[in-house]
GROMACS .gro file of C-alpha atoms in nm:
model
  292
    1MET     CA    1   9.760 -18.322  11.824
    2THR     CA    2   9.775 -18.586  11.551
    3ARG     CA    3  10.108 -18.767  11.527
    4PRO     CA    4  10.189 -18.876  11.167
    5ASP     CA    5  10.435 -19.155  11.094
    6ILE     CA    6  10.763 -19.019  10.958
    7ALA     CA    7  11.036 -19.212  10.780
    8ALA     CA    8  11.363 -19.028  10.709
    9PHE     CA    9  11.615 -19.110  10.436
   10PHE     CA   10  11.963 -18.952  10.463
   11ASP     CA   11  12.173 -18.887  10.156
   12PRO     CA   12  12.541 -18.866  10.257
   13ARG     CA   13  12.648 -18.717   9.926
   14THR     CA   14  12.449 -18.400   9.983
   15TRP     CA   15  12.382 -18.430  10.360
   16SER     CA   16  12.015 -18.410  10.266
   17VAL     CA   17  11.723 -18.565  10.458
   18GLN     CA   18  11.422 -18.677  10.257
   19TYR     CA   19  11.096 -18.777  10.423
   20VAL     CA   20  10.789 -18.989  10.378
   21VAL     CA   21  10.518 -18.861  10.610
   22SER     CA   22  10.209 -19.079  10.635
   23ASP     CA   23   9.868 -19.102  10.799
   24PRO     CA   24   9.851 -19.413  11.017
   25LYS     CA   25   9.474 -19.430  10.971
   26THR     CA   26   9.439 -19.414  10.593
   27ARG     CA   27   9.795 -19.507  10.480
   28ALA     CA   28   9.803 -19.189  10.267
   29CYS     CA   29  10.144 -19.024  10.245
   30ALA     CA   30  10.354 -18.740  10.107
   31ILE     CA   31  10.718 -18.726  10.009
   32VAL     CA   32  10.907 -18.419  10.119
   33ASP     CA   33  11.220 -18.286   9.945
   34PRO     CA   34  11.326 -18.586   9.734
   35VAL     CA   35  11.677 -18.593   9.588
   36LEU     CA   36  11.765 -18.676   9.229
   37ASP     CA   37  12.124 -18.801   9.224
   38PHE     CA   38  12.380 -18.600   9.023
   39ASP     CA   39  12.755 -18.651   8.995
   40GLU     CA   40  12.912 -18.320   8.894
   41LYS     CA   41  13.241 -18.483   8.787
   42SER     CA   42  13.092 -18.710   8.525
   43GLY     CA   43  12.761 -18.531   8.468
   44ALA     CA   44  12.579 -18.860   8.548
   45ILE     CA   45  12.218 -18.866   8.673
   46ALA     CA   46  12.077 -19.153   8.881
   47THR     CA   47  11.759 -19.221   9.073
   48ALA     CA   48  11.879 -19.430   9.367
   49ASN     CA   49  11.750 -19.191   9.632
   50ALA     CA   50  11.412 -19.143   9.467
   51ASP     CA   51  11.377 -19.519   9.403
   52ARG     CA   52  11.451 -19.585   9.770
   53LEU     CA   53  11.154 -19.361   9.859
   54LEU     CA   54  10.929 -19.539   9.605
   55ASP     CA   55  11.035 -19.876   9.734
   56PHE     CA   56  10.940 -19.770  10.089
   57VAL     CA   57  10.601 -19.639   9.982
   58ARG     CA   58  10.527 -19.968   9.797
   59ASP     CA   59  10.666 -20.192  10.074
   60GLN     CA   60  10.453 -20.014  10.334
   61ASN     CA   61  10.145 -20.020  10.111
   62LEU     CA   62  10.115 -19.640  10.121
   63ASP     CA   63   9.911 -19.420   9.895
   64LEU     CA   64  10.129 -19.138   9.766
   65GLN     CA   65   9.917 -18.824   9.748
   66TRP     CA   66  10.176 -18.542   9.734
   67ILE     CA   67  10.534 -18.473   9.625
   68LEU     CA   68  10.638 -18.161   9.823
   69ASP     CA   69  10.940 -17.934   9.796
   70THR     CA   70  11.009 -17.675  10.069
   71HIS     CA   71  11.212 -17.448   9.838
   72PRO     CA   72  11.427 -17.450   9.529
   73HIS     CA   73  11.740 -17.632   9.656
   74ALA     CA   74  12.094 -17.509   9.591
   75ASP     CA   75  12.281 -17.821   9.680
   76HIS     CA   76  12.094 -18.105   9.511
   77PHE     CA   77  11.852 -18.165   9.224
   78SER     CA   78  11.487 -18.222   9.312
   79ALA     CA   79  11.343 -18.556   9.215
   80ALA     CA   80  10.987 -18.416   9.208
   81ALA     CA   81  10.948 -18.445   8.823
   82TYR     CA   82  11.086 -18.800   8.823
   83LEU     CA   83  10.852 -18.912   9.105
   84LYS     CA   84  10.551 -18.756   8.935
   85ALA     CA   85  10.635 -18.936   8.611
   86GLU     CA   86  10.662 -19.264   8.805
   87THR     CA   87  10.348 -19.220   9.021
   88GLY     CA   88  10.121 -18.945   8.884
   89ALA     CA   89  10.116 -18.784   9.232
   90PRO     CA   90  10.083 -18.402   9.226
   91THR     CA   91  10.379 -18.176   9.304
   92ALA     CA   92  10.379 -17.859   9.512
   93ILE     CA   93  10.597 -17.576   9.634
   94GLY     CA   94  10.533 -17.223   9.772
   95THR     CA   95  10.390 -16.934   9.567
   96GLN     CA   96  10.706 -16.726   9.603
   97ILE     CA   97  10.882 -16.963   9.363
   98VAL     CA   98  10.767 -16.733   9.079
   99LYS     CA   99  10.991 -16.455   9.211
  100VAL     CA  100  11.285 -16.690   9.238
  101GLN     CA  101  11.220 -16.816   8.885
  102LYS     CA  102  11.230 -16.458   8.750
  103LEU     CA  103  11.557 -16.384   8.935
  104TRP     CA  104  11.734 -16.694   8.816
  105ALA     CA  105  11.592 -16.678   8.462
  106ASP     CA  106  11.778 -16.350   8.439
  107ILE     CA  107  12.101 -16.502   8.579
  108TYR     CA  108  12.075 -16.789   8.327
  109ASN     CA  109  11.961 -16.560   8.044
  110TRP     CA  110  11.670 -16.798   8.000
  111PRO     CA  111  11.385 -16.595   7.847
  112SER     CA  112  11.185 -16.910   7.748
  113LEU     CA  113  11.153 -17.029   8.106
  114LYS     CA  114  10.792 -17.010   8.229
  115THR     CA  115  10.806 -16.796   8.546
  116ASP     CA  116  10.449 -16.855   8.663
  117GLY     CA  117  10.511 -17.169   8.870
  118SER     CA  118  10.324 -17.383   8.624
  119GLN     CA  119  10.592 -17.654   8.653
  120TRP     CA  120  10.416 -17.759   8.978
  121ASP     CA  121  10.057 -17.881   9.021
  122ARG     CA  122   9.994 -17.655   9.319
  123LEU     CA  123  10.155 -17.340   9.459
  124PHE     CA  124  10.085 -17.305   9.830
  125ASP     CA  125  10.022 -16.960   9.976
  126ARG     CA  126  10.080 -16.859  10.336
  127GLY     CA  127   9.821 -17.024  10.560
  128ASP     CA  128   9.697 -17.270  10.301
  129THR     CA  129   9.583 -17.613  10.416
  130PHE     CA  130   9.563 -17.945  10.241
  131ARG     CA  131   9.510 -18.309  10.340
  132ILE     CA  132   9.720 -18.621  10.353
  133GLY     CA  133   9.451 -18.876  10.413
  134SER     CA  134   9.281 -18.773  10.736
  135LEU     CA  135   9.576 -18.554  10.834
  136GLU     CA  136   9.536 -18.178  10.788
  137ALA     CA  137   9.855 -18.014  10.671
  138GLY     CA  138   9.935 -17.642  10.675
  139VAL     CA  139  10.184 -17.404  10.518
  140MET     CA  140  10.398 -17.135  10.683
  141PHE     CA  141  10.611 -16.899  10.482
  142SER     CA  142  10.972 -16.929  10.607
  143PRO     CA  143  11.184 -16.697  10.394
  144GLY     CA  144  11.545 -16.613  10.472
  145HIS     CA  145  11.751 -16.895  10.331
  146THR     CA  146  11.562 -16.831  10.010
  147LEU     CA  147  11.269 -16.608   9.931
  148ALA     CA  148  11.054 -16.914   9.845
  149SER     CA  149  11.120 -17.125  10.156
  150ILE     CA  150  10.814 -17.266  10.330
  151THR     CA  151  10.750 -17.495  10.627
  152TYR     CA  152  10.499 -17.779  10.607
  153LEU     CA  153  10.303 -17.844  10.930
  154VAL     CA  154  10.162 -18.199  10.944
  155GLY     CA  155  10.008 -18.286  11.275
  156ASP     CA  156  10.277 -18.238  11.541
  157ALA     CA  157  10.558 -18.223  11.283
  158ALA     CA  158  10.716 -17.920  11.115
  159PHE     CA  159  10.929 -17.978  10.806
  160VAL     CA  160  11.151 -17.672  10.824
  161HIS     CA  161  11.434 -17.762  10.586
  162ASP     CA  162  11.690 -17.477  10.573
  163THR     CA  163  11.584 -17.253  10.857
  164VAL     CA  164  11.725 -17.429  11.163
  165PHE     CA  165  11.934 -17.744  11.165
  166MET     CA  166  11.991 -17.976  11.457
  167PRO     CA  167  12.075 -17.777  11.771
  168ASP     CA  168  12.448 -17.848  11.747
  169SER     CA  169  12.454 -17.707  11.389
  170GLY     CA  170  12.264 -17.386  11.435
  171THR     CA  171  12.089 -17.209  11.152
  172ALA     CA  172  12.095 -17.179  10.772
  173ARG     CA  173  12.294 -16.943  10.551
  174THR     CA  174  12.118 -16.648  10.391
  175ASP     CA  175  12.364 -16.522  10.125
  176PHE     CA  176  12.203 -16.674   9.818
  177PRO     CA  177  12.027 -16.443   9.573
  178SER     CA  178  11.700 -16.336   9.749
  179GLY     CA  179  11.821 -16.452  10.089
  180SER     CA  180  11.790 -16.236  10.401
  181ALA     CA  181  11.922 -16.281  10.754
  182ASN     CA  182  11.648 -16.054  10.888
  183ALA     CA  183  11.383 -16.261  10.718
  184LEU     CA  184  11.538 -16.581  10.852
  185TRP     CA  185  11.529 -16.441  11.204
  186SER     CA  186  11.157 -16.368  11.165
  187SER     CA  187  11.089 -16.711  11.018
  188ILE     CA  188  11.270 -16.884  11.304
  189ARG     CA  189  11.076 -16.680  11.560
  190ASP     CA  190  10.750 -16.800  11.395
  191ILE     CA  191  10.867 -17.163  11.412
  192MET     CA  192  10.982 -17.123  11.775
  193ALA     CA  193  10.629 -16.995  11.856
  194LEU     CA  194  10.482 -17.337  11.776
  195PRO     CA  195  10.401 -17.567  12.072
  196ASP     CA  196  10.720 -17.683  12.253
  197ASP     CA  197  10.654 -18.047  12.171
  198THR     CA  198  10.631 -17.985  11.793
  199ARG     CA  199  10.872 -18.211  11.614
  200ILE     CA  200  11.126 -18.021  11.403
  201LEU     CA  201  11.239 -18.211  11.093
  202VAL     CA  202  11.544 -18.060  10.926
  203GLY     CA  203  11.649 -18.082  10.563
  204HIS     CA  204  12.021 -18.133  10.614
  205ASP     CA  205  12.258 -18.268  10.875
  206TYR     CA  206  12.629 -18.193  10.838
  207GLN     CA  207  12.728 -18.431  11.122
  208PRO     CA  208  12.943 -18.196  11.333
  209GLY     CA  209  13.231 -18.374  11.497
  210GLY     CA  210  13.168 -18.674  11.275
  211ARG     CA  211  12.867 -18.789  11.476
  212GLU     CA  212  12.590 -19.010  11.327
  213PRO     CA  213  12.327 -18.828  11.117
  214ARG     CA  214  12.035 -18.675  11.307
  215TRP     CA  215  11.730 -18.492  11.177
  216GLU     CA  216  11.459 -18.469  11.446
  217SER     CA  217  11.437 -18.236  11.746
  218THR     CA  218  11.158 -18.034  11.905
  219VAL     CA  219  11.080 -17.667  11.944
  220ALA     CA  220  11.174 -17.694  12.314
  221LEU     CA  221  11.512 -17.849  12.231
  222GLN     CA  222  11.585 -17.587  11.968
  223LYS     CA  223  11.506 -17.305  12.211
  224ALA     CA  224  11.719 -17.460  12.482
  225ASP     CA  225  12.018 -17.583  12.287
  226ASN     CA  226  12.048 -17.436  11.935
  227ILE     CA  227  12.404 -17.295  11.925
  228HIS     CA  228  12.302 -16.982  11.729
  229LEU     CA  229  11.964 -16.910  11.888
  230THR     CA  230  12.095 -16.936  12.244
  231ARG     CA  231  12.401 -16.720  12.176
  232TYR     CA  232  12.243 -16.449  11.958
  233ALA     CA  233  11.922 -16.363  12.145
  234CYS     CA  234  11.811 -16.055  11.958
  235GLU     CA  235  11.761 -15.980  11.590
  236ASN     CA  236  12.050 -15.736  11.552
  237GLU     CA  237  12.297 -15.972  11.709
  238PHE     CA  238  12.176 -16.264  11.506
  239VAL     CA  239  12.178 -16.078  11.173
  240ALA     CA  240  12.532 -15.945  11.238
  241PHE     CA  241  12.651 -16.297  11.318
  242ARG     CA  242  12.470 -16.460  11.026
  243GLU     CA  243  12.584 -16.206  10.765
  244GLY     CA  244  12.943 -16.213  10.896
  245ARG     CA  245  12.957 -16.590  10.892
  246ASP     CA  246  12.799 -16.613  10.550
  247ARG     CA  247  13.069 -16.391  10.404
  248THR     CA  248  13.324 -16.658  10.493
  249LEU     CA  249  13.135 -16.952  10.324
  250PRO     CA  250  13.202 -17.070   9.970
  251MET     CA  251  12.904 -17.123   9.745
  252PRO     CA  252  12.764 -17.482   9.742
  253LYS     CA  253  12.938 -17.675   9.471
  254LEU     CA  254  12.609 -17.756   9.291
  255ILE     CA  255  12.426 -17.427   9.318
  256LEU     CA  256  12.463 -17.326   8.947
  257HIS     CA  257  12.382 -17.681   8.839
  258ALA     CA  258  12.089 -17.738   9.076
  259LEU     CA  259  11.897 -17.411   9.042
  260GLN     CA  260  11.869 -17.459   8.665
  261VAL     CA  261  11.686 -17.784   8.729
  262ASN     CA  262  11.498 -17.689   9.046
  263ILE     CA  263  11.337 -17.363   8.924
  264ASN     CA  264  11.193 -17.582   8.646
  265GLY     CA  265  11.018 -17.821   8.887
  266GLY     CA  266  11.302 -18.077   8.885
  267ARG     CA  267  11.297 -18.114   8.508
  268LEU     CA  268  11.626 -18.175   8.334
  269PRO     CA  269  11.704 -17.968   8.021
  270GLU     CA  270  11.548 -18.104   7.705
  271PRO     CA  271  11.777 -18.316   7.481
  272GLU     CA  272  11.944 -18.130   7.198
  273ASP     CA  273  11.966 -18.255   6.838
  274ASN     CA  274  12.237 -18.505   6.931
  275GLY     CA  275  12.020 -18.659   7.204
  276ARG     CA  276  12.228 -18.517   7.494
  277ARG     CA  277  12.109 -18.285   7.766
  278TYR     CA  278  12.320 -17.982   7.863
  279LEU     CA  279  12.334 -17.764   8.171
  280LYS     CA  280  12.405 -17.398   8.116
  281PHE     CA  281  12.673 -17.261   8.349
  282PRO     CA  282  12.700 -16.884   8.388
  283ILE     CA  283  13.047 -16.742   8.449
  284ASP     CA  284  13.102 -16.493   8.735
  285ALA     CA  285  12.735 -16.515   8.830
  286LEU     CA  286  12.786 -16.531   9.210
  287ARG     CA  287  13.038 -16.414   9.466
  288GLY     CA  288  13.194 -16.653   9.711
  289ALA     CA  289  13.488 -16.804   9.528
  290ALA     CA  290  13.716 -17.020   9.740
  291TRP     CA  291  14.066 -16.993   9.597
  292SER     CA  292  14.249 -17.180   9.872
   0.00000   0.00000   0.00000
């Protein structure tokens, strides 16, 4: 199986891992899950993470052919729109984004939002293929964490984002609007059915025990060591565990900020008549308040 080159870029503010996956033969590449920097205390936006990716692409003389998101993120802003403006490379996400757009357009009372996925250049369906240079890439639907989550398969690498994490961190939460522990179980089973030597590239690392960030394992290592998959071996047990644990978790601090941007393809709100941009913040939209 073809082995693409993969460079990972860890963002400690959001525990996110961004990737540049490239074809060693043609130097073509794709960026996966880029982060647009946002400071919720000041409202400031910055492009340090995205510019780090661009610098790497330029320094390595790579040809950027795709900007790929695995799902609409709840804990950081997507830099897809910024990177497209800088490079002209097409953006993509899964087709189920349209259902997520409709759900969140209602939460935000946002009737003018286009809910047809037209904010991206391509919407990938289950089983679709595309190319990164000479590399053939494929798409798996991986719902559970969100309805719109997908996995990108590029050669021997699977970019799974929020399905499984590193084996010592387990699996992703499923309590966001449109999430499902049963769907996550099915998605994980599909991923674990890939060849054992498939590289698993995760979207976050929360550094349990304060260890150094990690982001790459294999299907074999996940099956042998993942703390949730080895302990909860059947669907009923896993779903009961996942739903019980999720009820104890506070909402991510940026979810109401980030989804407003991310269901719009990473675009910030348009400036108002005073030249400032404003995020709309619904009150009592989600459960999961942490009062202590």
